Amino acid sequence: NEKDQKILHLFAELVSESRTRQVQVEASLEAVRYYGCLRCIQELRVHEKRWDTFLAQVLELIAQATGFSHCFFCSRGGRGGTYGLEGSSGSLFPGEDRSLRFPLGSGIVGYVLKKHEPVFLGGDKAGGAISPLFGAEIPTPPMRSLICLPLVVNRSARGALGVADTSWRPLDESLKAFLWMVADHLGLFLENLYLKSRLAEATSHLRDVVKKH
């Protein structure tokens, strides 16, 4: 009857309003997590001078902030023709031999490094497992969600930051923006290391010249 219909309509409005508020609260909590993570990374950049220690802590922070099952960083070799896994949160392949090198262009990560382009995969719930991260010869868990971003240092993509999950995960704009900001922090750290290395080389060369004269 008309009375029941009115009650049902009011109930539907209540459910809709409740859901809207829930989404707003979740977005606020997400923003707080991302902001807190970025603050921790900023503090690490100031106080942590070792790259390997800095990277390991950053990957754990990203995993905690995003909830993705795997977070990883890969870097190109000295001559740029290969790349390897430098660190990960969550095992990506048996043994995770850090000395193992992959041909540039091999797998999704190799594509990101070679083309200097980000990859976003898995936004569709109905989608299946994505292509191998490091190529067909390296068995990795069947990922259904992935974001992989290039890190440009001295005008070259020297590294790739990625998050992946074996389950479907929404790839919203706030998540992408957060990961781009983290990638910038990692890029700055690497650029500082590069500049320090160049400065050390220049200083050593200058000392050699002074000694000769």
PDB file of C-alpha atoms in Angstrom:
ATOM      1  CA  ASN A   1       0.000   0.000   0.000  1.00  0.00           C
ATOM      2  CA  GLU A   2       0.955   3.676  -0.137  1.00  0.00           C
ATOM      3  CA  LYS A   3       2.204   3.745   3.466  1.00  0.00           C
ATOM      4  CA  ASP A   4       4.537   0.779   2.880  1.00  0.00           C
ATOM      5  CA  GLN A   5       5.857   2.378  -0.296  1.00  0.00           C
ATOM      6  CA  LYS A   6       6.673   5.584   1.572  1.00  0.00           C
ATOM      7  CA  ILE A   7       8.482   3.657   4.307  1.00  0.00           C
ATOM      8  CA  LEU A   8      10.412   1.712   1.682  1.00  0.00           C
ATOM      9  CA  HIS A   9      11.359   4.948  -0.110  1.00  0.00           C
ATOM     10  CA  LEU A  10      12.621   6.525   3.140  1.00  0.00           C
ATOM     11  CA  PHE A  11      14.597   3.366   3.905  1.00  0.00           C
ATOM     12  CA  ALA A  12      16.206   3.466   0.419  1.00  0.00           C
ATOM     13  CA  GLU A  13      17.215   7.106   0.961  1.00  0.00           C
ATOM     14  CA  LEU A  14      18.706   6.195   4.352  1.00  0.00           C
ATOM     15  CA  VAL A  15      20.757   3.364   2.823  1.00  0.00           C
ATOM     16  CA  SER A  16      21.984   5.648   0.013  1.00  0.00           C
ATOM     17  CA  GLU A  17      22.976   8.401   2.441  1.00  0.00           C
ATOM     18  CA  SER A  18      24.702   5.892   4.712  1.00  0.00           C
ATOM     19  CA  ARG A  19      26.690   4.484   1.791  1.00  0.00           C
ATOM     20  CA  THR A  20      27.718   7.977   0.650  1.00  0.00           C
ATOM     21  CA  ARG A  21      29.004   8.813   4.111  1.00  0.00           C
ATOM     22  CA  GLN A  22      30.845   5.476   4.291  1.00  0.00           C
ATOM     23  CA  VAL A  23      32.614   6.208   0.997  1.00  0.00           C
ATOM     24  CA  GLN A  24      33.580   9.677   2.256  1.00  0.00           C
ATOM     25  CA  VAL A  25      34.969   8.258   5.496  1.00  0.00           C
ATOM     26  CA  GLU A  26      36.942   5.571   3.609  1.00  0.00           C
ATOM     27  CA  ALA A  27      38.392   8.220   1.279  1.00  0.00           C
ATOM     28  CA  SER A  28      39.414  10.341   4.272  1.00  0.00           C
ATOM     29  CA  LEU A  29      41.097   7.399   5.989  1.00  0.00           C
ATOM     30  CA  GLU A  30      42.882   6.524   2.749  1.00  0.00           C
ATOM     31  CA  ALA A  31      44.169  10.088   2.415  1.00  0.00           C
ATOM     32  CA  VAL A  32      45.424   9.987   6.021  1.00  0.00           C
ATOM     33  CA  ARG A  33      47.287   6.713   5.343  1.00  0.00           C
ATOM     34  CA  TYR A  34      48.913   8.070   2.199  1.00  0.00           C
ATOM     35  CA  TYR A  35      49.886  11.339   3.888  1.00  0.00           C
ATOM     36  CA  GLY A  36      51.356   9.491   6.872  1.00  0.00           C
ATOM     37  CA  CYS A  37      53.334   7.223   4.568  1.00  0.00           C
ATOM     38  CA  LEU A  38      54.751  10.169   2.607  1.00  0.00           C
ATOM     39  CA  ARG A  39      55.795  11.869   5.846  1.00  0.00           C
ATOM     40  CA  CYS A  40      57.643   8.739   6.958  1.00  0.00           C
ATOM     41  CA  ILE A  41      59.397   8.486   3.581  1.00  0.00           C
ATOM     42  CA  GLN A  42      60.390  12.141   3.761  1.00  0.00           C
ATOM     43  CA  GLU A  43      61.934  11.565   7.199  1.00  0.00           C
ATOM     44  CA  LEU A  44      63.748   8.480   5.923  1.00  0.00           C
ATOM     45  CA  ARG A  45      65.280  10.507   3.085  1.00  0.00           C
ATOM     46  CA  VAL A  46      66.723  12.899   5.631  1.00  0.00           C
ATOM     47  CA  HIS A  47      68.061  10.384   8.145  1.00  0.00           C
ATOM     48  CA  GLU A  48      68.754   7.176   6.184  1.00  0.00           C
ATOM     49  CA  LYS A  49      71.840   7.391   3.969  1.00  0.00           C
ATOM     50  CA  ARG A  50      72.071   3.747   2.853  1.00  0.00           C
ATOM     51  CA  TRP A  51      70.071   3.026  -0.299  1.00  0.00           C
ATOM     52  CA  ASP A  52      69.340  -0.649   0.460  1.00  0.00           C
ATOM     53  CA  THR A  53      68.039   0.108   3.963  1.00  0.00           C
ATOM     54  CA  PHE A  54      66.033   3.083   2.704  1.00  0.00           C
ATOM     55  CA  LEU A  55      64.475   1.037  -0.108  1.00  0.00           C
ATOM     56  CA  ALA A  56      63.486  -1.887   2.136  1.00  0.00           C
ATOM     57  CA  GLN A  57      61.705   0.435   4.564  1.00  0.00           C
ATOM     58  CA  VAL A  58      59.962   2.362   1.794  1.00  0.00           C
ATOM     59  CA  LEU A  59      58.602  -0.817   0.197  1.00  0.00           C
ATOM     60  CA  GLU A  60      57.184  -1.973   3.542  1.00  0.00           C
ATOM     61  CA  LEU A  61      55.576   1.438   4.084  1.00  0.00           C
ATOM     62  CA  ILE A  62      53.973   1.330   0.626  1.00  0.00           C
ATOM     63  CA  ALA A  63      52.626  -2.172   1.236  1.00  0.00           C
ATOM     64  CA  GLN A  64      51.082  -1.070   4.528  1.00  0.00           C
ATOM     65  CA  ALA A  65      49.563   2.097   3.058  1.00  0.00           C
ATOM     66  CA  THR A  66      48.095   0.492  -0.079  1.00  0.00           C
ATOM     67  CA  GLY A  67      47.266  -2.992   1.170  1.00  0.00           C
ATOM     68  CA  PHE A  68      48.735  -4.579  -1.970  1.00  0.00           C
ATOM     69  CA  SER A  69      50.217  -8.038  -1.439  1.00  0.00           C
ATOM     70  CA  HIS A  70      53.422  -7.204  -3.350  1.00  0.00           C
ATOM     71  CA  CYS A  71      55.472  -4.035  -3.644  1.00  0.00           C
ATOM     72  CA  PHE A  72      58.762  -4.066  -5.572  1.00  0.00           C
ATOM     73  CA  PHE A  73      61.553  -2.008  -7.101  1.00  0.00           C
ATOM     74  CA  CYS A  74      63.691  -2.921 -10.104  1.00  0.00           C
ATOM     75  CA  SER A  75      66.710  -1.118 -11.536  1.00  0.00           C
ATOM     76  CA  ARG A  76      68.582  -1.158 -14.827  1.00  0.00           C
ATOM     77  CA  GLY A  77      72.121  -2.470 -15.092  1.00  0.00           C
ATOM     78  CA  GLY A  78      75.147  -0.231 -15.558  1.00  0.00           C
ATOM     79  CA  ARG A  79      75.055  -0.455 -19.365  1.00  0.00           C
ATOM     80  CA  GLY A  80      71.259  -0.296 -19.474  1.00  0.00           C
ATOM     81  CA  GLY A  81      70.667  -3.514 -21.428  1.00  0.00           C
ATOM     82  CA  THR A  82      69.349  -5.525 -18.483  1.00  0.00           C
ATOM     83  CA  TYR A  83      67.488  -4.996 -15.239  1.00  0.00           C
ATOM     84  CA  GLY A  84      67.047  -6.800 -11.933  1.00  0.00           C
ATOM     85  CA  LEU A  85      64.962  -6.918  -8.780  1.00  0.00           C
ATOM     86  CA  GLU A  86      66.474  -4.805  -5.992  1.00  0.00           C
ATOM     87  CA  GLY A  87      63.816  -5.217  -3.338  1.00  0.00           C
ATOM     88  CA  SER A  88      60.310  -6.495  -2.720  1.00  0.00           C
ATOM     89  CA  SER A  89      57.635  -6.775  -0.075  1.00  0.00           C
ATOM     90  CA  GLY A  90      56.204 -10.249  -0.618  1.00  0.00           C
ATOM     91  CA  SER A  91      57.952 -13.001  -2.584  1.00  0.00           C
ATOM     92  CA  LEU A  92      57.735 -12.573  -6.368  1.00  0.00           C
ATOM     93  CA  PHE A  93      59.627 -15.670  -7.546  1.00  0.00           C
ATOM     94  CA  PRO A  94      61.411 -18.613  -5.878  1.00  0.00           C
ATOM     95  CA  GLY A  95      64.662 -17.574  -4.232  1.00  0.00           C
ATOM     96  CA  GLU A  96      64.461 -13.986  -5.492  1.00  0.00           C
ATOM     97  CA  ASP A  97      68.113 -14.029  -6.536  1.00  0.00           C
ATOM     98  CA  ARG A  98      69.075 -10.342  -6.611  1.00  0.00           C
ATOM     99  CA  SER A  99      71.987 -11.086  -8.946  1.00  0.00           C
ATOM    100  CA  LEU A 100      69.580 -12.418 -11.608  1.00  0.00           C
ATOM    101  CA  ARG A 101      69.324 -10.092 -14.613  1.00  0.00           C
ATOM    102  CA  PHE A 102      66.518  -9.860 -17.164  1.00  0.00           C
ATOM    103  CA  PRO A 103      66.789  -8.513 -20.732  1.00  0.00           C
ATOM    104  CA  LEU A 104      65.509  -4.963 -21.072  1.00  0.00           C
ATOM    105  CA  GLY A 105      62.006  -5.152 -22.529  1.00  0.00           C
ATOM    106  CA  SER A 106      61.326  -8.582 -21.003  1.00  0.00           C
ATOM    107  CA  GLY A 107      58.029  -8.738 -19.100  1.00  0.00           C
ATOM    108  CA  ILE A 108      55.877  -5.818 -17.994  1.00  0.00           C
ATOM    109  CA  VAL A 109      58.656  -4.298 -15.882  1.00  0.00           C
ATOM    110  CA  GLY A 110      61.072  -4.456 -18.811  1.00  0.00           C
ATOM    111  CA  TYR A 111      58.507  -2.685 -20.986  1.00  0.00           C
ATOM    112  CA  VAL A 112      58.158   0.140 -18.439  1.00  0.00           C
ATOM    113  CA  LEU A 113      61.932   0.603 -18.273  1.00  0.00           C
ATOM    114  CA  LYS A 114      62.430   0.442 -22.018  1.00  0.00           C
ATOM    115  CA  LYS A 115      59.535   2.685 -23.046  1.00  0.00           C
ATOM    116  CA  HIS A 116      59.651   5.064 -20.036  1.00  0.00           C
ATOM    117  CA  GLU A 117      55.870   4.568 -19.725  1.00  0.00           C
ATOM    118  CA  PRO A 118      53.708   3.572 -16.730  1.00  0.00           C
ATOM    119  CA  VAL A 119      51.469   0.511 -16.798  1.00  0.00           C
ATOM    120  CA  PHE A 120      48.090   0.215 -15.050  1.00  0.00           C
ATOM    121  CA  LEU A 121      46.427  -3.195 -15.281  1.00  0.00           C
ATOM    122  CA  GLY A 122      43.568  -4.945 -13.508  1.00  0.00           C
ATOM    123  CA  GLY A 123      40.930  -2.237 -13.123  1.00  0.00           C
ATOM    124  CA  ASP A 124      38.315  -4.627 -14.512  1.00  0.00           C
ATOM    125  CA  LYS A 125      36.872  -7.116 -12.005  1.00  0.00           C
ATOM    126  CA  ALA A 126      36.228  -9.639 -14.752  1.00  0.00           C
ATOM    127  CA  GLY A 127      39.839  -9.581 -15.948  1.00  0.00           C
ATOM    128  CA  GLY A 128      42.089 -12.598 -15.486  1.00  0.00           C
ATOM    129  CA  ALA A 129      45.753 -12.833 -14.511  1.00  0.00           C
ATOM    130  CA  ILE A 130      48.026 -10.299 -16.187  1.00  0.00           C
ATOM    131  CA  SER A 131      51.183 -10.992 -18.208  1.00  0.00           C
ATOM    132  CA  PRO A 132      54.372 -12.086 -16.357  1.00  0.00           C
ATOM    133  CA  LEU A 133      56.221  -9.286 -14.584  1.00  0.00           C
ATOM    134  CA  PHE A 134      59.710 -10.340 -15.682  1.00  0.00           C
ATOM    135  CA  GLY A 135      59.001 -12.507 -18.706  1.00  0.00           C
ATOM    136  CA  ALA A 136      57.584 -15.958 -19.385  1.00  0.00           C
ATOM    137  CA  GLU A 137      60.642 -17.799 -18.009  1.00  0.00           C
ATOM    138  CA  ILE A 138      60.288 -16.328 -14.483  1.00  0.00           C
ATOM    139  CA  PRO A 139      57.313 -17.842 -12.617  1.00  0.00           C
ATOM    140  CA  THR A 140      55.527 -15.236 -10.501  1.00  0.00           C
ATOM    141  CA  PRO A 141      52.219 -15.414  -8.611  1.00  0.00           C
ATOM    142  CA  PRO A 142      49.166 -14.879 -10.881  1.00  0.00           C
ATOM    143  CA  MET A 143      48.656 -11.149 -10.427  1.00  0.00           C
ATOM    144  CA  ARG A 144      45.293  -9.562 -11.206  1.00  0.00           C
ATOM    145  CA  SER A 145      46.146  -5.951 -10.339  1.00  0.00           C
ATOM    146  CA  LEU A 146      49.298  -3.981 -11.126  1.00  0.00           C
ATOM    147  CA  ILE A 147      50.711  -0.475 -11.205  1.00  0.00           C
ATOM    148  CA  CYS A 148      54.286  -0.053 -12.445  1.00  0.00           C
ATOM    149  CA  LEU A 149      55.916   3.385 -12.761  1.00  0.00           C
ATOM    150  CA  PRO A 150      59.265   4.394 -14.311  1.00  0.00           C
ATOM    151  CA  LEU A 151      61.802   6.341 -12.226  1.00  0.00           C
ATOM    152  CA  VAL A 152      63.629   8.852 -14.374  1.00  0.00           C
ATOM    153  CA  VAL A 153      67.112   9.784 -13.167  1.00  0.00           C
ATOM    154  CA  ASN A 154      69.341  12.038 -15.264  1.00  0.00           C
ATOM    155  CA  ARG A 155      66.790  11.869 -18.136  1.00  0.00           C
ATOM    156  CA  SER A 156      66.803   8.078 -18.222  1.00  0.00           C
ATOM    157  CA  ALA A 157      64.463   5.479 -16.715  1.00  0.00           C
ATOM    158  CA  ARG A 158      66.835   3.865 -14.240  1.00  0.00           C
ATOM    159  CA  GLY A 159      64.253   2.094 -12.116  1.00  0.00           C
ATOM    160  CA  ALA A 160      60.656   0.903 -11.868  1.00  0.00           C
ATOM    161  CA  LEU A 161      58.405   1.027  -8.807  1.00  0.00           C
ATOM    162  CA  GLY A 162      55.485  -1.380  -8.734  1.00  0.00           C
ATOM    163  CA  VAL A 163      52.610  -2.667  -6.626  1.00  0.00           C
ATOM    164  CA  ALA A 164      50.793  -5.865  -7.521  1.00  0.00           C
ATOM    165  CA  ASP A 165      48.142  -8.111  -6.022  1.00  0.00           C
ATOM    166  CA  THR A 166      46.853 -11.606  -6.662  1.00  0.00           C
ATOM    167  CA  SER A 167      43.323 -10.257  -6.107  1.00  0.00           C
ATOM    168  CA  TRP A 168      41.411  -7.602  -8.005  1.00  0.00           C
ATOM    169  CA  ARG A 169      42.064  -4.111  -6.624  1.00  0.00           C
ATOM    170  CA  PRO A 170      40.564  -0.796  -7.757  1.00  0.00           C
ATOM    171  CA  LEU A 171      43.185   1.450  -9.342  1.00  0.00           C
ATOM    172  CA  ASP A 172      41.763   4.860  -8.424  1.00  0.00           C
ATOM    173  CA  GLU A 173      43.372   8.223  -9.093  1.00  0.00           C
ATOM    174  CA  SER A 174      44.337   8.822  -5.450  1.00  0.00           C
ATOM    175  CA  LEU A 175      46.349   5.585  -5.429  1.00  0.00           C
ATOM    176  CA  LYS A 176      48.091   6.508  -8.683  1.00  0.00           C
ATOM    177  CA  ALA A 177      48.905  10.014  -7.412  1.00  0.00           C
ATOM    178  CA  PHE A 178      50.291   8.583  -4.169  1.00  0.00           C
ATOM    179  CA  LEU A 179      52.576   6.144  -5.990  1.00  0.00           C
ATOM    180  CA  TRP A 180      53.822   8.864  -8.356  1.00  0.00           C
ATOM    181  CA  MET A 181      54.810  10.940  -5.303  1.00  0.00           C
ATOM    182  CA  VAL A 182      56.640   7.963  -3.785  1.00  0.00           C
ATOM    183  CA  ALA A 183      58.411   7.383  -7.102  1.00  0.00           C
ATOM    184  CA  ASP A 184      59.546  11.021  -7.027  1.00  0.00           C
ATOM    185  CA  HIS A 185      61.061  10.489  -3.558  1.00  0.00           C
ATOM    186  CA  LEU A 186      62.924   7.394  -4.752  1.00  0.00           C
ATOM    187  CA  GLY A 187      64.092   9.238  -7.850  1.00  0.00           C
ATOM    188  CA  LEU A 188      65.457  12.104  -5.759  1.00  0.00           C
ATOM    189  CA  PHE A 189      67.315   9.675  -3.506  1.00  0.00           C
ATOM    190  CA  LEU A 190      68.863   7.945  -6.520  1.00  0.00           C
ATOM    191  CA  GLU A 191      69.711  11.268  -8.155  1.00  0.00           C
ATOM    192  CA  ASN A 192      71.486  12.393  -4.978  1.00  0.00           C
ATOM    193  CA  LEU A 193      73.502   9.164  -4.985  1.00  0.00           C
ATOM    194  CA  TYR A 194      74.362   9.725  -8.646  1.00  0.00           C
ATOM    195  CA  LEU A 195      75.515  13.299  -7.989  1.00  0.00           C
ATOM    196  CA  LYS A 196      77.558  12.223  -4.960  1.00  0.00           C
ATOM    197  CA  SER A 197      79.209   9.532  -7.070  1.00  0.00           C
ATOM    198  CA  ARG A 198      80.050  12.053  -9.805  1.00  0.00           C
ATOM    199  CA  LEU A 199      81.400  14.482  -7.201  1.00  0.00           C
ATOM    200  CA  ALA A 200      83.568  11.765  -5.647  1.00  0.00           C
ATOM    201  CA  GLU A 201      84.952  10.865  -9.084  1.00  0.00           C
ATOM    202  CA  ALA A 202      85.697  14.529  -9.861  1.00  0.00           C
ATOM    203  CA  THR A 203      87.385  15.024  -6.471  1.00  0.00           C
ATOM    204  CA  SER A 204      89.518  11.908  -6.940  1.00  0.00           C
ATOM    205  CA  HIS A 205      90.547  13.040 -10.426  1.00  0.00           C
ATOM    206  CA  LEU A 206      91.456  16.496  -9.107  1.00  0.00           C
ATOM    207  CA  ARG A 207      93.623  14.974  -6.370  1.00  0.00           C
ATOM    208  CA  ASP A 208      95.454  12.861  -8.948  1.00  0.00           C
ATOM    209  CA  VAL A 209      96.143  15.956 -11.072  1.00  0.00           C
ATOM    210  CA  VAL A 210      97.435  17.879  -8.036  1.00  0.00           C
ATOM    211  CA  LYS A 211      99.734  14.996  -7.068  1.00  0.00           C
ATOM    212  CA  LYS A 212     101.219  14.869 -10.563  1.00  0.00           C
ATOM    213  CA  HIS A 213     102.082  18.552 -10.389  1.00  0.00           C
TER     214      HIS A 213
END
